[in-house]
N, CA and C atoms as an extended XYZ file, in Angstrom:
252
Properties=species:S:1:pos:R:3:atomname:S:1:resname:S:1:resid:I:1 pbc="F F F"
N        22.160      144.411      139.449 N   UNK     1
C        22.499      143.464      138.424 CA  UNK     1
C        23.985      143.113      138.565 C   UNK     1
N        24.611      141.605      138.438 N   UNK     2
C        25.592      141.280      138.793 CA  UNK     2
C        26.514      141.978      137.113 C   UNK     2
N        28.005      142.158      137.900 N   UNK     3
C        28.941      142.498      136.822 CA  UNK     3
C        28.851      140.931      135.971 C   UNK     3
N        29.077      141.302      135.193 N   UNK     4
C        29.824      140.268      133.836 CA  UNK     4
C        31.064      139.529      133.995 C   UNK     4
N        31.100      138.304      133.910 N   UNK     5
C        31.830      137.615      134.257 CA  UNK     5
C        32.929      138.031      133.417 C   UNK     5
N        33.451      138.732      133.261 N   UNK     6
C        35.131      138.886      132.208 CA  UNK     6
C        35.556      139.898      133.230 C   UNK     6
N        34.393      140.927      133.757 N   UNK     7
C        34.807      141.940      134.493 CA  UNK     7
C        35.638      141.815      136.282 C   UNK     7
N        35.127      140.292      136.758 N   UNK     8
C        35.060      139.730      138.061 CA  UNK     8
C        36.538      138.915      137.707 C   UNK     8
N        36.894      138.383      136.531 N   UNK     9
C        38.023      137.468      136.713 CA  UNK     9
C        39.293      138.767      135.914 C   UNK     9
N        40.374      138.661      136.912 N   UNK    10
C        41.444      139.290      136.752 CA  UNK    10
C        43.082      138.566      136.139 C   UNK    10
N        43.795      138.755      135.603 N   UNK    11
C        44.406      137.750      135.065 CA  UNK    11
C        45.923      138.464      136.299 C   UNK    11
N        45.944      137.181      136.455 N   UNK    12
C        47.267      138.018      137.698 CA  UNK    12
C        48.437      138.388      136.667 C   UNK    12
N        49.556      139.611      137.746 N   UNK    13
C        50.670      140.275      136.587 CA  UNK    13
C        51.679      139.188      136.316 C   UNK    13
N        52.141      139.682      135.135 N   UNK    14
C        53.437      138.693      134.939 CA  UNK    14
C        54.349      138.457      136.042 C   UNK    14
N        54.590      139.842      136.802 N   UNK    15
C        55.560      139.494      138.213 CA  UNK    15
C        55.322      138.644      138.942 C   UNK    15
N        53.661      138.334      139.134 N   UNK    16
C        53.136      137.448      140.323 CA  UNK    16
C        53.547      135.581      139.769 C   UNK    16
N        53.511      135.988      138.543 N   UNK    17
C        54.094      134.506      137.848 CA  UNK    17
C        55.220      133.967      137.820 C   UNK    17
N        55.897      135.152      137.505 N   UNK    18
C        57.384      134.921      137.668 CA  UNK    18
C        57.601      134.376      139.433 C   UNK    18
N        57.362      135.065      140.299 N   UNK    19
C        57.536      134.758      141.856 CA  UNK    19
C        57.214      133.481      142.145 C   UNK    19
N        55.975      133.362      141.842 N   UNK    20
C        55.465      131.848      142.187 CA  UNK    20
C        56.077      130.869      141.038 C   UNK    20
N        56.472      130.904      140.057 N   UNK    21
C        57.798      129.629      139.920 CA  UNK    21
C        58.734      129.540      140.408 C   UNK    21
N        59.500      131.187      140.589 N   UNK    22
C        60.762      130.751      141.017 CA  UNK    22
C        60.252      130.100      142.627 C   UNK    22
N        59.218      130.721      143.484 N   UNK    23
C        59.044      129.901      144.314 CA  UNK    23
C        58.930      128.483      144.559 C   UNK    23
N        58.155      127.910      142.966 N   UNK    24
C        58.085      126.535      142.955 CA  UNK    24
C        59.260      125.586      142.967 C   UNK    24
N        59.856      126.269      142.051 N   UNK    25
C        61.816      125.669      141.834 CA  UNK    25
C        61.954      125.587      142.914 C   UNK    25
N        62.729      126.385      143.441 N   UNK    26
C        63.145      126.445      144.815 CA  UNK    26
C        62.661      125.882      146.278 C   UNK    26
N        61.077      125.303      146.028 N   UNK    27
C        60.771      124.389      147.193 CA  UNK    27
C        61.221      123.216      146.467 C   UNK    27
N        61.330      123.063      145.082 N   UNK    28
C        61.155      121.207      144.717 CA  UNK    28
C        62.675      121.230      144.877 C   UNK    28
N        63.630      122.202      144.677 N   UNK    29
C        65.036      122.248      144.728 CA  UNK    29
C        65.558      121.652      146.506 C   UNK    29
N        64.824      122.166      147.342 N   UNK    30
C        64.745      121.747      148.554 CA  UNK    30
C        64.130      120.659      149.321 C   UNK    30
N        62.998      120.327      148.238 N   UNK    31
C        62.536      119.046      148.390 CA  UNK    31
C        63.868      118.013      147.927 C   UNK    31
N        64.577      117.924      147.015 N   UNK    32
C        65.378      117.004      146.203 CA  UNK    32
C        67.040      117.304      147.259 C   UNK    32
N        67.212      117.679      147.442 N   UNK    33
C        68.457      118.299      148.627 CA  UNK    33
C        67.683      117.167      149.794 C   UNK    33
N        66.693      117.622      150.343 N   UNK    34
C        65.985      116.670      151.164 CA  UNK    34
C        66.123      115.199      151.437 C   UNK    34
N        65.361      114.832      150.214 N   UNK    35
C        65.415      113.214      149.688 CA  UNK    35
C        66.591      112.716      149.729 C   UNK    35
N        67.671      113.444      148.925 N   UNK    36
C        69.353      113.052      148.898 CA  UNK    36
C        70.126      113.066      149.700 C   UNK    36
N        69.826      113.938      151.099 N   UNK    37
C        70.607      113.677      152.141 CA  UNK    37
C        69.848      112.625      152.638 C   UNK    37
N        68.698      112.158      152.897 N   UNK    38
C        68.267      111.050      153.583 CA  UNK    38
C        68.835      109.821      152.655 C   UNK    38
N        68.745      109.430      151.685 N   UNK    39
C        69.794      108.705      150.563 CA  UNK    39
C        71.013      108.832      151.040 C   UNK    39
N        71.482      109.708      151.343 N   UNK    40
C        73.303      109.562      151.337 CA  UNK    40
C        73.307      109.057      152.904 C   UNK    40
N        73.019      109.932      153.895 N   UNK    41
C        73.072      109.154      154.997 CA  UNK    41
C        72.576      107.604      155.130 C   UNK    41
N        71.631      107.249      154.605 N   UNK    42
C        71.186      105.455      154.997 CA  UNK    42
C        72.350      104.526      154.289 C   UNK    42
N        72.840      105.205      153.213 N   UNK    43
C        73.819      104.267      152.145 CA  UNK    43
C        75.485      104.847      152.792 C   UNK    43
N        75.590      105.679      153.645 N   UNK    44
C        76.675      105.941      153.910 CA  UNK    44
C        77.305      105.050      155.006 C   UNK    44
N        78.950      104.640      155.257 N   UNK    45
C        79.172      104.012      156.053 CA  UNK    45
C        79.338      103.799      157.673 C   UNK    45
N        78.856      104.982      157.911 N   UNK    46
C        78.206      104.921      159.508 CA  UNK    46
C        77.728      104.106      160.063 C   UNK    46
N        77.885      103.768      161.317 N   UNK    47
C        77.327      102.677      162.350 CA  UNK    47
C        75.979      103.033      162.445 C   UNK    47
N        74.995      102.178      162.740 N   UNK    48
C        73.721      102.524      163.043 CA  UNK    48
C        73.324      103.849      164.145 C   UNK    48
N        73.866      103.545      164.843 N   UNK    49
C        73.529      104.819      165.707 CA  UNK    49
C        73.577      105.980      165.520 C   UNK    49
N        74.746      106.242      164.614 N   UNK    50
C        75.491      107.891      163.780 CA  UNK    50
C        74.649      108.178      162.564 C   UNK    50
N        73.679      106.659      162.126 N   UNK    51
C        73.092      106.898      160.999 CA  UNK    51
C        71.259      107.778      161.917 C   UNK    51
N        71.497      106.927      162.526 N   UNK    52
C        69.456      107.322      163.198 CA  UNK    52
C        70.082      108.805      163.831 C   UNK    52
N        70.947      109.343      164.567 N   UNK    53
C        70.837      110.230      165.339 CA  UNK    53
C        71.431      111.424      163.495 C   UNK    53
N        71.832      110.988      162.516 N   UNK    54
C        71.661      112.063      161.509 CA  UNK    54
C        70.387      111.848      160.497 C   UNK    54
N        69.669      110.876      160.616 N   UNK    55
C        68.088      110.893      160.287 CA  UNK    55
C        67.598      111.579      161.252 C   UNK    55
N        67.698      111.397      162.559 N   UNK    56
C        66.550      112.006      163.435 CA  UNK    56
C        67.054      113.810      163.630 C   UNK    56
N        68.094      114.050      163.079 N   UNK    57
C        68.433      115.578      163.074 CA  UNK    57
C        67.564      115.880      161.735 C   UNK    57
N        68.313      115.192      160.907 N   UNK    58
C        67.430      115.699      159.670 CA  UNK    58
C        65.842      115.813      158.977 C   UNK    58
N        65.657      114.731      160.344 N   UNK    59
C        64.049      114.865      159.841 CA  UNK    59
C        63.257      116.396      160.744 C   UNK    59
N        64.007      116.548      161.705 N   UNK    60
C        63.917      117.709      162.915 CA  UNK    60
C        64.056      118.951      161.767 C   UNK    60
N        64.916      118.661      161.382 N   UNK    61
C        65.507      120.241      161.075 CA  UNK    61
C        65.731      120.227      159.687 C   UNK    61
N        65.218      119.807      158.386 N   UNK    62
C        65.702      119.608      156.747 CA  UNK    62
C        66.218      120.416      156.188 C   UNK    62
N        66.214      121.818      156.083 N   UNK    63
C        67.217      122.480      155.869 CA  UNK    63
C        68.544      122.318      156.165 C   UNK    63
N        68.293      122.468      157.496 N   UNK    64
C        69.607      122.933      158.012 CA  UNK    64
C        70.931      121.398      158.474 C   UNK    64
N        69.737      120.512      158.644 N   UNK    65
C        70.690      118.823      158.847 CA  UNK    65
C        71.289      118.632      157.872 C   UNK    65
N        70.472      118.862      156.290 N   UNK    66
C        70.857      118.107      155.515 CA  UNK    66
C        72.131      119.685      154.826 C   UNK    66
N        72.294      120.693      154.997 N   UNK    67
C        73.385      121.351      155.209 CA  UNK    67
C        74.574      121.010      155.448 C   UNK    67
N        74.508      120.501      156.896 N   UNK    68
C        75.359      120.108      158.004 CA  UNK    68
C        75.896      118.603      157.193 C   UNK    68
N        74.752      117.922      157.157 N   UNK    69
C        75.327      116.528      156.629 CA  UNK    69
C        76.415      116.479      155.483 C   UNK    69
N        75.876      117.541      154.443 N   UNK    70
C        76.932      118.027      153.287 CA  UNK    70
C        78.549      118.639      153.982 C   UNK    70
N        77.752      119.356      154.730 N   UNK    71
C        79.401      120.389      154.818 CA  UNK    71
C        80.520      119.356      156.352 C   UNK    71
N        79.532      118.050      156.704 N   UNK    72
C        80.256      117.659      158.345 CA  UNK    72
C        80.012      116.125      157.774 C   UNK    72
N        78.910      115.895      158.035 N   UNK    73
C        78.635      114.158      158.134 CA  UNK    73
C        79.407      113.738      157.196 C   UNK    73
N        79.191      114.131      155.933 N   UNK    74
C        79.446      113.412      154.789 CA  UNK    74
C        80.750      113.243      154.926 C   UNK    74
N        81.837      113.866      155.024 N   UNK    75
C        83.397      113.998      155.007 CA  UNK    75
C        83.356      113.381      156.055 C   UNK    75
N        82.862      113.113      157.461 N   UNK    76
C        83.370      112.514      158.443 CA  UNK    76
C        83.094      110.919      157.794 C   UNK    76
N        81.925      110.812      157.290 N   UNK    77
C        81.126      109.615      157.054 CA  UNK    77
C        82.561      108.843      156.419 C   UNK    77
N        82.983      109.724      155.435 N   UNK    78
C        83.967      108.923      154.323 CA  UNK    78
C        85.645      108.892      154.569 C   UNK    78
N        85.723      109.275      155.928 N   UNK    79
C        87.328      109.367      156.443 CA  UNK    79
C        86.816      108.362      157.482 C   UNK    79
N        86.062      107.660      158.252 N   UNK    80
C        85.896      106.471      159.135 CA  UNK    80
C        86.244      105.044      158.282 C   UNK    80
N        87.378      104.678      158.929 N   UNK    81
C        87.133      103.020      158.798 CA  UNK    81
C        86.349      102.391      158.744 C   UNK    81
N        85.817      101.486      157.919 N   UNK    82
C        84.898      100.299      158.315 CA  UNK    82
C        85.286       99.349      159.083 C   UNK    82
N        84.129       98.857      159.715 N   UNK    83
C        84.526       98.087      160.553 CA  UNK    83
C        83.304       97.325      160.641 C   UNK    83
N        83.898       95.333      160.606 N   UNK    84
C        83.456       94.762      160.598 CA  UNK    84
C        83.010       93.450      161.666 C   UNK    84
């Protein structure tokens, strides 16, 4: 005779809840870091070429481009002349 259905469903621990939000934060936190370096690079004043070869890093590598773009691109991006 099958167990009773109250007996088969387990309610997971509070720890396992806690983990999996802070896990959730922290991917959408990295999702949004994501999105915003691809935003800052297309609107930034870079020549086309400096712009695709830091899209095509960042789409390679999203962590770590859009890192780089913060702590390198961006400051280089905004000490270049424009040029018209």
């Amino acid at each position: 005779m099958p167990a009773p259905l109250t007996d088969q469903l387990a309610l997971a621990p509070t720890g396992d809840i806690a983990i999996a939000c802070i896990g959730a934060a922290a991917m959408l936190g990295v999702l949004a870091m994501y999105f915003g370096t691809l935003l800052s690079i297309v609107r930034s004043d870079l020549t086309g070429g400096m712009k695709l070869v830091w899209v095509v890093f960042a789409l390679m590598a999203p962590v770590l481009g859009s890192l780089l773009w913060y702590l390198v691109g961006r400051r280089d991006a905004q000490r270049r002349p424009v040029t018209v």
